[in-house]
XYZ file of N, CA and C in Angstrom:
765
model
N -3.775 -9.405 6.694
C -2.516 -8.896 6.140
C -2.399 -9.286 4.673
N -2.037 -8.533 3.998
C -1.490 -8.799 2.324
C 0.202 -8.896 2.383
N 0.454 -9.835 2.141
C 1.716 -9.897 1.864
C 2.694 -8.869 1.238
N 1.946 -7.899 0.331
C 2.834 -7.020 -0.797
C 3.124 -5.706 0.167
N 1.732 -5.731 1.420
C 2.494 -4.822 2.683
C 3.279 -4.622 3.224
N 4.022 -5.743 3.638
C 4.719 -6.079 4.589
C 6.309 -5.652 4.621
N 6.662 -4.931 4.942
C 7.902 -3.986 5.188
C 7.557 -2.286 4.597
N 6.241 -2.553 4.709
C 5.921 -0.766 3.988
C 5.306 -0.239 5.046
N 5.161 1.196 4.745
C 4.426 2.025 5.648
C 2.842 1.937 5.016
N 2.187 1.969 6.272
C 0.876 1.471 5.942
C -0.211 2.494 6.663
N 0.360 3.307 7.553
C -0.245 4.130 8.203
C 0.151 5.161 8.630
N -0.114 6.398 8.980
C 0.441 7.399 10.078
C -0.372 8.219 11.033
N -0.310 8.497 12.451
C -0.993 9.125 12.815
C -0.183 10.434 13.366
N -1.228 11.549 13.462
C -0.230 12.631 14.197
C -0.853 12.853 15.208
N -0.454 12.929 16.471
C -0.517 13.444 17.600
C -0.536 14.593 17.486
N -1.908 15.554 18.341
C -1.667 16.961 18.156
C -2.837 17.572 19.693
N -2.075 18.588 19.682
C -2.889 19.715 21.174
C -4.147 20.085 20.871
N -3.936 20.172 19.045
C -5.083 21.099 18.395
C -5.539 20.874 17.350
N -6.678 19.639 17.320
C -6.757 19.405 16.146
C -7.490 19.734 15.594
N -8.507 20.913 15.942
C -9.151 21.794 14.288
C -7.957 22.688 13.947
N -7.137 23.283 14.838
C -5.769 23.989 13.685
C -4.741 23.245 12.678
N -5.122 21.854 13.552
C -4.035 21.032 12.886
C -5.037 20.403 11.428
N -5.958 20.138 11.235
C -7.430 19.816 10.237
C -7.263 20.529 8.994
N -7.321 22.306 10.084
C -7.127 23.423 9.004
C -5.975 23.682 7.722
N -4.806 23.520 8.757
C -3.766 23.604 8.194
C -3.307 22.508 6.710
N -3.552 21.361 7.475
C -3.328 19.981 6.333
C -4.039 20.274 5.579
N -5.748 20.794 5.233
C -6.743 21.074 4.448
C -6.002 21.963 3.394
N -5.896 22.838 3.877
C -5.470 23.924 3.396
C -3.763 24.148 2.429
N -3.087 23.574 3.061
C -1.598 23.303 2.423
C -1.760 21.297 1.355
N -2.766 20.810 2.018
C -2.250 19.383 1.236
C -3.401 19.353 0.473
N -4.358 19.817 0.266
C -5.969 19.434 -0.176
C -6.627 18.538 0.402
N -6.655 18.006 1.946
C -7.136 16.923 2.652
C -8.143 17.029 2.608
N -9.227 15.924 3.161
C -10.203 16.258 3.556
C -10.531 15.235 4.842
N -11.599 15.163 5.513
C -11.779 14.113 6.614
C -13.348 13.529 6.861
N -13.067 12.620 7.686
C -14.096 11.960 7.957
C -13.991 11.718 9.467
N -14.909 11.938 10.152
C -14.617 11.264 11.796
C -15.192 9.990 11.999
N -14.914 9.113 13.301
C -15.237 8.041 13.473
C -15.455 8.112 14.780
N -16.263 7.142 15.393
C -16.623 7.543 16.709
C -16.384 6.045 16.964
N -14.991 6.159 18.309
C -14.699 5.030 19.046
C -15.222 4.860 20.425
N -15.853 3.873 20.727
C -16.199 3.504 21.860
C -14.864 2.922 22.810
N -13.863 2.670 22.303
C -12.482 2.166 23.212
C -11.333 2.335 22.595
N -11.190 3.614 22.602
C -10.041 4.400 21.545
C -8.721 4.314 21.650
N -7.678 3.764 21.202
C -6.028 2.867 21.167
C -5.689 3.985 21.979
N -5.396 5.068 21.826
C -5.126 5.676 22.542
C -5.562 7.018 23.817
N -5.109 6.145 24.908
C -6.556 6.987 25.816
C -7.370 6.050 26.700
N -8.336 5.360 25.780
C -9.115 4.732 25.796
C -10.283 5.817 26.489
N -11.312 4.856 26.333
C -12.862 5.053 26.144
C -13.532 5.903 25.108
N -14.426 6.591 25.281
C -15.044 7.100 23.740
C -14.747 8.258 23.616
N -13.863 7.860 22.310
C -13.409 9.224 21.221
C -14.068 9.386 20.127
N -13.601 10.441 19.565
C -13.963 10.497 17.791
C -12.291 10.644 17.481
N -12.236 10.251 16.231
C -11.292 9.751 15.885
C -11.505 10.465 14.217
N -10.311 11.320 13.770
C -10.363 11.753 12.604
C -9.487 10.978 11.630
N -9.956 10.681 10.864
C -9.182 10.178 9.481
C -9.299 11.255 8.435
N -7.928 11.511 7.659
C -7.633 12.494 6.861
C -7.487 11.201 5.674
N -8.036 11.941 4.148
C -8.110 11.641 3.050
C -7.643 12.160 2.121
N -7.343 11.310 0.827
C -6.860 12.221 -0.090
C -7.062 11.453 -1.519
N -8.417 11.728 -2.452
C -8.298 11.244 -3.728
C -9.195 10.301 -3.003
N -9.897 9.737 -1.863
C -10.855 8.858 -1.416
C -9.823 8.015 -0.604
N -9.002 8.110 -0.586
C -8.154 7.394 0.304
C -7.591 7.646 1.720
N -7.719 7.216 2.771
C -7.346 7.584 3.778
C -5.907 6.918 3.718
N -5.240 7.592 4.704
C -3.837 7.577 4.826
C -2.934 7.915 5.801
N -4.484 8.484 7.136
C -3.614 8.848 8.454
C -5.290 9.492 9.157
N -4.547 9.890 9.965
C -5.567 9.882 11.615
C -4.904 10.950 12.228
N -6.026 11.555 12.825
C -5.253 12.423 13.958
C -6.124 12.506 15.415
N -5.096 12.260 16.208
C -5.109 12.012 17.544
C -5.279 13.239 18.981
N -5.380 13.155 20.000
C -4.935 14.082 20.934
C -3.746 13.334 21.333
N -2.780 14.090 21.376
C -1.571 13.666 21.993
C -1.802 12.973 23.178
N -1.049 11.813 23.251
C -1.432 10.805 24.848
C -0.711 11.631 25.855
N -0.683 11.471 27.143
C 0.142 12.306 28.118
C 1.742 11.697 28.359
N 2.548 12.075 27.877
C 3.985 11.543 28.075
C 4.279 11.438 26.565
N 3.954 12.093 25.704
C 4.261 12.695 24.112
C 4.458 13.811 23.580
N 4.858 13.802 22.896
C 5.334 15.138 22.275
C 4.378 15.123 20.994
N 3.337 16.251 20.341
C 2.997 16.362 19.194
C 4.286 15.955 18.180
N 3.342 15.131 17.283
C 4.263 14.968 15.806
C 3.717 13.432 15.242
N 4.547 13.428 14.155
C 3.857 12.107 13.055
C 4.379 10.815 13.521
N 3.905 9.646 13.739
C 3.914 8.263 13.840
C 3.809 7.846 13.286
N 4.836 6.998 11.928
C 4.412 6.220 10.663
C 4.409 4.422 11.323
N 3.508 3.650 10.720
C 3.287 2.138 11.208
C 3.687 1.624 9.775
N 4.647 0.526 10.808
C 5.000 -0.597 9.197
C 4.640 -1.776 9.459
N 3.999 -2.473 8.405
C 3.513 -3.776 8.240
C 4.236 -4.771 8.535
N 4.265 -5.291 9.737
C 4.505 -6.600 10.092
C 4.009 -8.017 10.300
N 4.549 -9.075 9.829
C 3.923 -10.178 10.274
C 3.503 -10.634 11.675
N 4.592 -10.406 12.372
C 3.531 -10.457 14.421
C 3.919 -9.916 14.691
N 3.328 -8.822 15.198
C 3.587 -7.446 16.213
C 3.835 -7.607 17.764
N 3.645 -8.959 17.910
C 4.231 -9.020 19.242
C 5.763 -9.691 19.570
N 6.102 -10.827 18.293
C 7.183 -11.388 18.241
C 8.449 -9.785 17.695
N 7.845 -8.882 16.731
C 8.776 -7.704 16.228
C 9.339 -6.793 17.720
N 7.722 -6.756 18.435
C 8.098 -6.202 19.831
C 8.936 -6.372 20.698
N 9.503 -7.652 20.908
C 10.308 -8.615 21.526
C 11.431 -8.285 20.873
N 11.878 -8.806 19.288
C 13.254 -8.574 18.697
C 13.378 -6.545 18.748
N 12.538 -6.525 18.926
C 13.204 -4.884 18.973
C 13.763 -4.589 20.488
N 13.182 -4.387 21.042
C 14.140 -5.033 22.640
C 15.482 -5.339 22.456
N 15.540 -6.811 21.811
C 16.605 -7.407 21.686
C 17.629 -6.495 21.318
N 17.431 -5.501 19.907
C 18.022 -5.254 19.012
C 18.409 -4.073 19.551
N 18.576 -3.420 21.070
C 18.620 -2.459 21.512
C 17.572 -1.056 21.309
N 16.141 -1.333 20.491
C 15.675 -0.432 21.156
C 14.277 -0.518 22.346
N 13.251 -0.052 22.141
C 12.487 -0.059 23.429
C 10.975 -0.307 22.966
N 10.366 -0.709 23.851
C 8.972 -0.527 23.880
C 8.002 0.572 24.094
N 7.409 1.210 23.362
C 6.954 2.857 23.957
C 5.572 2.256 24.055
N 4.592 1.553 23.588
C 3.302 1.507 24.288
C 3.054 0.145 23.485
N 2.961 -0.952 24.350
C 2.800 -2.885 24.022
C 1.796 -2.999 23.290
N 1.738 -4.123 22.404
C 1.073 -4.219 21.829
C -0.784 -3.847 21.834
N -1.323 -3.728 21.007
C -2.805 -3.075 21.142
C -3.264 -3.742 20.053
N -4.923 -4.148 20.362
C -5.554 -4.028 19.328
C -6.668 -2.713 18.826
N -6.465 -2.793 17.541
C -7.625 -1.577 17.145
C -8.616 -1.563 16.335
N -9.566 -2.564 16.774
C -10.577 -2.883 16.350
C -11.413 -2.448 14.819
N -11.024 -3.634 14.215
C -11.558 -3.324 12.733
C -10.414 -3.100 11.782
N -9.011 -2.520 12.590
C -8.080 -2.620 11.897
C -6.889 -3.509 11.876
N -6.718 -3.766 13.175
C -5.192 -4.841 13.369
C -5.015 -4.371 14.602
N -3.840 -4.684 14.739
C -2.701 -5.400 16.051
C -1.653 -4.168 15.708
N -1.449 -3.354 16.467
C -0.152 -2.328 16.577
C 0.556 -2.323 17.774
N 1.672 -1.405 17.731
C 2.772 -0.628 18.565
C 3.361 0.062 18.262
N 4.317 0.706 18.816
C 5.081 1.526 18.817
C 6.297 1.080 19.691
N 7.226 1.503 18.875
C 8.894 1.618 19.231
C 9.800 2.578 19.340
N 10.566 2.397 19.562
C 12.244 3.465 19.787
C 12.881 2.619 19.037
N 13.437 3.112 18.175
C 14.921 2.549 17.417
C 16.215 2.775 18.476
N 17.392 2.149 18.409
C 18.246 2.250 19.082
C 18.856 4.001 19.741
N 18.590 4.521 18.606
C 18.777 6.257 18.686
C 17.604 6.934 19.485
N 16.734 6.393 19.159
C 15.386 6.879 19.908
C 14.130 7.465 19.186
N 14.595 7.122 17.976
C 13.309 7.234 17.069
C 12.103 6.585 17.063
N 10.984 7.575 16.821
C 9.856 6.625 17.540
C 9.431 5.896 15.648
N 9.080 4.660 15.558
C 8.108 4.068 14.615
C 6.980 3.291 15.208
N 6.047 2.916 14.517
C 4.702 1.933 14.670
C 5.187 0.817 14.219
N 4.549 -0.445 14.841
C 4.504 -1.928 13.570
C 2.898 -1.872 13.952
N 2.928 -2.696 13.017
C 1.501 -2.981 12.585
C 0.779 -4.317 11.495
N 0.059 -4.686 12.199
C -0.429 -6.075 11.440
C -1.861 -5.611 11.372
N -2.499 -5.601 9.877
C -3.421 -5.230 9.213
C -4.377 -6.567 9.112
N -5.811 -6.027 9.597
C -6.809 -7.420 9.986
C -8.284 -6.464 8.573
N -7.311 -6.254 7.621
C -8.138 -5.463 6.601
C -7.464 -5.868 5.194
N -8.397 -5.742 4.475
C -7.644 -6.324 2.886
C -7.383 -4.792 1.995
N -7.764 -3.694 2.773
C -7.006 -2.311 2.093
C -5.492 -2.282 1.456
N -5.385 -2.122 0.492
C -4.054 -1.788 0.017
C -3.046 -0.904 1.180
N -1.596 -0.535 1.120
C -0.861 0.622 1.384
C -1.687 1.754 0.807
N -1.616 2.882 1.222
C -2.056 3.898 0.594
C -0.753 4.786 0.167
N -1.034 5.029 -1.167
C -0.253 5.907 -1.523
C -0.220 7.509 -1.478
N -1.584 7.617 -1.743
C -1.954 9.054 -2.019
C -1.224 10.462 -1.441
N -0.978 10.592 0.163
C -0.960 11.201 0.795
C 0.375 11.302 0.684
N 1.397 10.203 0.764
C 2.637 10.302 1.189
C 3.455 9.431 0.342
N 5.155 10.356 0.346
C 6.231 9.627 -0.459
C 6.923 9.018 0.913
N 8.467 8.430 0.509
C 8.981 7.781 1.406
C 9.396 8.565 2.712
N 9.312 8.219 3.932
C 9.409 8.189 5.282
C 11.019 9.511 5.342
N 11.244 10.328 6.254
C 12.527 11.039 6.159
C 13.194 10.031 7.477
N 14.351 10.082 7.668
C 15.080 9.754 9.020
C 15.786 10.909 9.001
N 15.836 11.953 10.201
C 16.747 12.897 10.687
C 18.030 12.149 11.823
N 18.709 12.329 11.955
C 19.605 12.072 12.866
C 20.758 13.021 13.672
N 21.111 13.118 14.457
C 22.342 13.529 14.517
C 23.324 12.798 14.433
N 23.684 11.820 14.032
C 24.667 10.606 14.063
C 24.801 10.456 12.703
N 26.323 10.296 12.283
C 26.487 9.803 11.356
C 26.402 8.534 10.735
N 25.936 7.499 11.355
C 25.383 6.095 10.775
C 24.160 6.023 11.440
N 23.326 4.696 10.892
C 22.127 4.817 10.673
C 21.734 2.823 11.609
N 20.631 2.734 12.015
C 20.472 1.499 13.038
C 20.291 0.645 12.094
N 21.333 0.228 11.114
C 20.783 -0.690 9.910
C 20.446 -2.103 10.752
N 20.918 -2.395 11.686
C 20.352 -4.054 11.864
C 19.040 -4.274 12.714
N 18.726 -2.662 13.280
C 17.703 -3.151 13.781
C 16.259 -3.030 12.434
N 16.174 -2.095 11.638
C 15.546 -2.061 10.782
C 15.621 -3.007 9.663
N 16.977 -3.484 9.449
C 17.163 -4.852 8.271
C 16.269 -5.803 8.793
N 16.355 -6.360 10.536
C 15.492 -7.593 11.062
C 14.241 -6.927 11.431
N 13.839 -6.436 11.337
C 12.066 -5.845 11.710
C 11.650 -6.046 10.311
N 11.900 -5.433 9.216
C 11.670 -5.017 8.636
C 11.866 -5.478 6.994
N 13.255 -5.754 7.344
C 13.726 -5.949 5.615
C 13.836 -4.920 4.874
N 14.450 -3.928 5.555
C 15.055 -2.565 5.274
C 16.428 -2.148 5.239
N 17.198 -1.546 4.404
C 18.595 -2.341 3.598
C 19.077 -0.584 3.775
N 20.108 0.204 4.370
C 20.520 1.786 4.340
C 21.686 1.465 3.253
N 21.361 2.533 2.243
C 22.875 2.504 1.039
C 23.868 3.231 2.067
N 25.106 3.152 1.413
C 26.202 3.638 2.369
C 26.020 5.700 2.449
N 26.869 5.605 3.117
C 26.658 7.463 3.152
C 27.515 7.808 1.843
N 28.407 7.396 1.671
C 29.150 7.534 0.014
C 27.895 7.471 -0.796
N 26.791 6.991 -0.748
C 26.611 6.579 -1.857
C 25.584 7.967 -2.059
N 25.460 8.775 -0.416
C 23.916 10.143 -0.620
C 24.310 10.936 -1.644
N 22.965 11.236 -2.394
C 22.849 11.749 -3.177
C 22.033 13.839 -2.040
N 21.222 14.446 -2.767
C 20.755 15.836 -2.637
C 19.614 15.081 -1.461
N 19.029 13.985 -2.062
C 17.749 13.790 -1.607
C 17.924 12.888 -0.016
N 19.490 12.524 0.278
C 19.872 11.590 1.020
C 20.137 10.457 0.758
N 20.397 9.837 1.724
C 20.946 7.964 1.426
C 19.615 7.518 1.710
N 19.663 6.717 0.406
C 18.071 5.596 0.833
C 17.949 4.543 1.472
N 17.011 4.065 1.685
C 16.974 3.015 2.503
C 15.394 2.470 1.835
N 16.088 1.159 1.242
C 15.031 0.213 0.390
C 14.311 -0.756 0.986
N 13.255 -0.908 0.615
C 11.936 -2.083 1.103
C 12.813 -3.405 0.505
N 11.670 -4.506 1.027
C 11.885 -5.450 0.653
C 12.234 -5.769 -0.829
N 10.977 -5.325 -1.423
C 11.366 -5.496 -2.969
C 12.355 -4.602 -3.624
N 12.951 -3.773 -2.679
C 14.071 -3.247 -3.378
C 13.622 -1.626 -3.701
N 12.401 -1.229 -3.464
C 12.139 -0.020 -3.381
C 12.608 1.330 -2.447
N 12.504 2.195 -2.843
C 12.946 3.453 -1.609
C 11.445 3.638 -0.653
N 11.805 3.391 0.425
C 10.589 3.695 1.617
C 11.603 4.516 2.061
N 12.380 4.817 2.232
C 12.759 5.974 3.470
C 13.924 6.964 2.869
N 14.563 7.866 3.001
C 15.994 8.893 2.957
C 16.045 9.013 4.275
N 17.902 9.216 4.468
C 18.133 9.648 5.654
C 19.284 10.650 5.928
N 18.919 11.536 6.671
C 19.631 12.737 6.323
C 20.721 13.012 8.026
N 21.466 13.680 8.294
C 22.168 13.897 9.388
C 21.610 15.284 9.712
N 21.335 15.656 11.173
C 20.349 17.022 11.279
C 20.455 17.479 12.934
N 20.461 18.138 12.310
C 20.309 19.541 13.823
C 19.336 19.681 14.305
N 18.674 18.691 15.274
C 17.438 18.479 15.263
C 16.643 19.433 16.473
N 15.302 19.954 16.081
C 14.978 21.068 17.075
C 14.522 20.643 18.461
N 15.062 19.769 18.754
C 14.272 19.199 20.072
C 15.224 18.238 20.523
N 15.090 17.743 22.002
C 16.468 16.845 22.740
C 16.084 15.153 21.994
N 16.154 15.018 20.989
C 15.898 13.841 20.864
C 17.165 13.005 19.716
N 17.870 12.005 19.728
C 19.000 11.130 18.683
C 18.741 11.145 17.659
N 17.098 11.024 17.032
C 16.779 10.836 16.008
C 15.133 10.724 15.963
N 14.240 11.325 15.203
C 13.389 11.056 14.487
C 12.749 10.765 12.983
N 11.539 10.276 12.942
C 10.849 9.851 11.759
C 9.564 11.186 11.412
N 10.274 11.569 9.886
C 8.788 12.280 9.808
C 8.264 12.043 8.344
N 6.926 12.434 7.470
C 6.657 11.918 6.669
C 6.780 12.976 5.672
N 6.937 12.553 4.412
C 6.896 12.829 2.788
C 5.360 13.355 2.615
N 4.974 14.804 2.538
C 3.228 15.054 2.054
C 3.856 15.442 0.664
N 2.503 14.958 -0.078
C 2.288 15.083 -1.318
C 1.788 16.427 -1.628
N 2.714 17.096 -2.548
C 2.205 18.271 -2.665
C 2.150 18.844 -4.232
N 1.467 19.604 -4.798
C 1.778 19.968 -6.652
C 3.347 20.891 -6.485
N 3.392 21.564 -5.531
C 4.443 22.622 -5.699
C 4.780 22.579 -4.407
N 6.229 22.094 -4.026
C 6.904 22.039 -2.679
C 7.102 23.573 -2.254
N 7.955 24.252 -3.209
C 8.359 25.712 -2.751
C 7.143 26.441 -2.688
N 6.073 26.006 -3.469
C 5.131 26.961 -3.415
C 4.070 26.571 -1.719
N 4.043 25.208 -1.887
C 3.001 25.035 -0.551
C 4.100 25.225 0.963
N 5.359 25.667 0.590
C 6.533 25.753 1.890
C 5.507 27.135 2.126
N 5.762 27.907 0.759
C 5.457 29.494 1.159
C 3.670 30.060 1.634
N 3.420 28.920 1.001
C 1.546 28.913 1.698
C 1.799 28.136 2.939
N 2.622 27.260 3.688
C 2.213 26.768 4.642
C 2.723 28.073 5.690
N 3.896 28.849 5.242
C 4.303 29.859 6.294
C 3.458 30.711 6.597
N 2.700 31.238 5.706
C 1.226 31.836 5.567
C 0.163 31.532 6.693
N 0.332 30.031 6.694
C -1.222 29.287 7.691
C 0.274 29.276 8.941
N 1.375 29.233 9.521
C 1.606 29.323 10.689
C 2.864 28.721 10.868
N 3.206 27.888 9.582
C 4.306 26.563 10.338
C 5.738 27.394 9.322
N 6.923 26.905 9.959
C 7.924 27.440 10.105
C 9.509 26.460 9.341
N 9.756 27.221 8.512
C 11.080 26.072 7.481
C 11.985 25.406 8.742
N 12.212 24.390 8.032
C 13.349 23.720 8.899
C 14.802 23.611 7.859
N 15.677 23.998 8.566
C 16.955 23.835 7.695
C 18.099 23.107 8.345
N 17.622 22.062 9.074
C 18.624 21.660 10.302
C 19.242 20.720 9.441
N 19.085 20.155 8.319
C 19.747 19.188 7.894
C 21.017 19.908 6.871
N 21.807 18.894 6.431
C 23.042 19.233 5.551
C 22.757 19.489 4.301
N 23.824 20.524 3.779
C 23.577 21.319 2.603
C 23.013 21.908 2.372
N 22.702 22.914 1.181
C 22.222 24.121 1.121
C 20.658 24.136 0.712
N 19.867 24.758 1.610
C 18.572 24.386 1.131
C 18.368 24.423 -0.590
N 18.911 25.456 -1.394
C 18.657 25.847 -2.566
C 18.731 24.509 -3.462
N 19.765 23.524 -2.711
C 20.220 22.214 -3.533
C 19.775 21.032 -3.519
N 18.367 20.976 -2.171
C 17.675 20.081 -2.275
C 15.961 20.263 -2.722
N 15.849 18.672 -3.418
C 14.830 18.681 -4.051
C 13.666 18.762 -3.269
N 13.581 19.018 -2.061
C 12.261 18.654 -1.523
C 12.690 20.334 -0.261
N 11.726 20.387 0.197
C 11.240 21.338 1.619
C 10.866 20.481 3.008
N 11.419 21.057 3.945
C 10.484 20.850 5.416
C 10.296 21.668 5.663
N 9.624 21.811 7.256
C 8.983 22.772 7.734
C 8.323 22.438 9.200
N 8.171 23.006 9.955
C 7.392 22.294 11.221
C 5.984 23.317 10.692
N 5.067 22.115 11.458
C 3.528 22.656 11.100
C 3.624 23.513 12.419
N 2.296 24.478 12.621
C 1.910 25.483 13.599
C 2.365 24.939 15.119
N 2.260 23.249 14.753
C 2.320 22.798 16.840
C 4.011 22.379 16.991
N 4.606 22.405 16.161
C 6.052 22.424 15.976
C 6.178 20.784 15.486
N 5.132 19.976 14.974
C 5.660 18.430 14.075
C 6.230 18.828 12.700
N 7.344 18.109 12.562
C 8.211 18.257 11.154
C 7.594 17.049 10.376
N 7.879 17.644 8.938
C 7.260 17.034 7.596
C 7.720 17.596 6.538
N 8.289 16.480 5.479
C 8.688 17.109 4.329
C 7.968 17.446 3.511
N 7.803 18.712 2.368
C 6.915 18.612 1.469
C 7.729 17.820 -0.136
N 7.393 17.099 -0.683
C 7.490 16.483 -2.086
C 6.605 16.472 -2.914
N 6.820 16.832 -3.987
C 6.347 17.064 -5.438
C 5.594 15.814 -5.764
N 4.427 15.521 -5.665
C 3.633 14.603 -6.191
C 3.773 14.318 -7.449
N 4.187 15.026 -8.547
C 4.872 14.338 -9.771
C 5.879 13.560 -9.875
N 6.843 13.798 -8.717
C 8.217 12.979 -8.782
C 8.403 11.717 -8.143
N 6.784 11.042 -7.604
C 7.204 9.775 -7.325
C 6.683 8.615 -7.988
């Protein structure tokens, strides 16, 4: 673990039905590229997979998976924690849940996955690698909700993650700052397309948001406008990709 990690997003994987459409698509709308890896005892599943890592600029920055059985396709961001089994425990506490106990993943660290009190799924994660965060791929984390407040205490104690008030949202949403005081996340109130309180989806880096919205409709995936205010007035785009996972697009100049 590096210390300067620790309350950041450090990883993401997406779960998917189809992952040469899903390969294609990211290729094609983000400029990705990939590399496979061949696991002999694969985190999820288990036994021998290949395992894709998506890149960007030489940097990897996410993985893509076959959806486990009892999931829904879509993005899983992991945040750097100091023990992933003690965070596992206070998240419990803190009213939300355990979705799959701690794991190791050989070569990389110690993970899980959670439910926030609403039911949002996140990762923790303790890094057994001296790799930086990666930036390349992705800006800060979205929170959709249908609720008008936000699980600030369970994310303040995991995490060291601080929500500005809703007075204070701006076009882009209310932020929600890292440790050092940075924006890792916006959080928006939303009409969300599926039975769920709340989810997490990620920031792709893109040269032209409106322009790669209108090339991604092209390769298959579909605008999302479930959140508040008028699309015309916010700075960024979503969209669900072809298997229906939501993701914002953002302007790689603006972060």
């Amino acid at each position: 673990m590096i210390a300067e990690k620790l309350g950041r997003v450090v990883w993401h994987d997406l779960f998917t039905r189809n992952r040469k459409r899903a390969m294609a698509f990211y290729q094609r709308l983000a400029g990705w590229r990939y590399v496979t890896e061949h696991a002999t005892d694969f985190a999820w599943g288990g036994g021998e997979k290949d395992f894709v890592l998506a890149l960007l600029a030489d940097e990897a920055g996410a993985g893509f998976a076959e959806t486990p059985q009892a999931f829904q396709d879509g993005w899983i961001a992991y945040v750097e924690v100091r023990d992933v089994d003690a965070a596992a425990l206070q998240a419990e506490e803190l009213g939300g849940a355990v979705v799959r106990a701690p794991f190791d993943v050989p070569g990389v660290g110690r993970n899980a996955l959670l439910a926030d009190p609403f039911g949002a799924l996140i990762g923790i994660s303790l890094s057994r690698h001296s790799f930086p965060a990666p930036r390349s791929q992705f800006g800060p984390e979205i929170y959709l909700s249908d609720r008008a407040v936000f699980p600030d205490a369970f994310y303040r104690t995991l995490f060291d993650w601080r929500a500005a008030s809703a007075q204070s949202a701006g076009p882009a949403g209310c932020a929600i700052c890292g440790p050092s005081g940075e924006t890792v996340a916006l959080r928006h109130s939303a009409t969300l397309p599926r039975a769920a309180g709340a989810l997490w989806l990620p920031s792709l880096k893109v040269a032209d948001p409106q322009a790669a919205l209108c090339h991604g409709q092209e390769l298959g995936a579909k605008p999302f406008n479930g959140t508040s205010g008028e699309p015309a007035q916010r700075p960024y785009c979503m969209l669900q990709d072809p298997d229906g996972s939501l993701l914002r697009l953002l302007g790689a100049p603006d972060e």
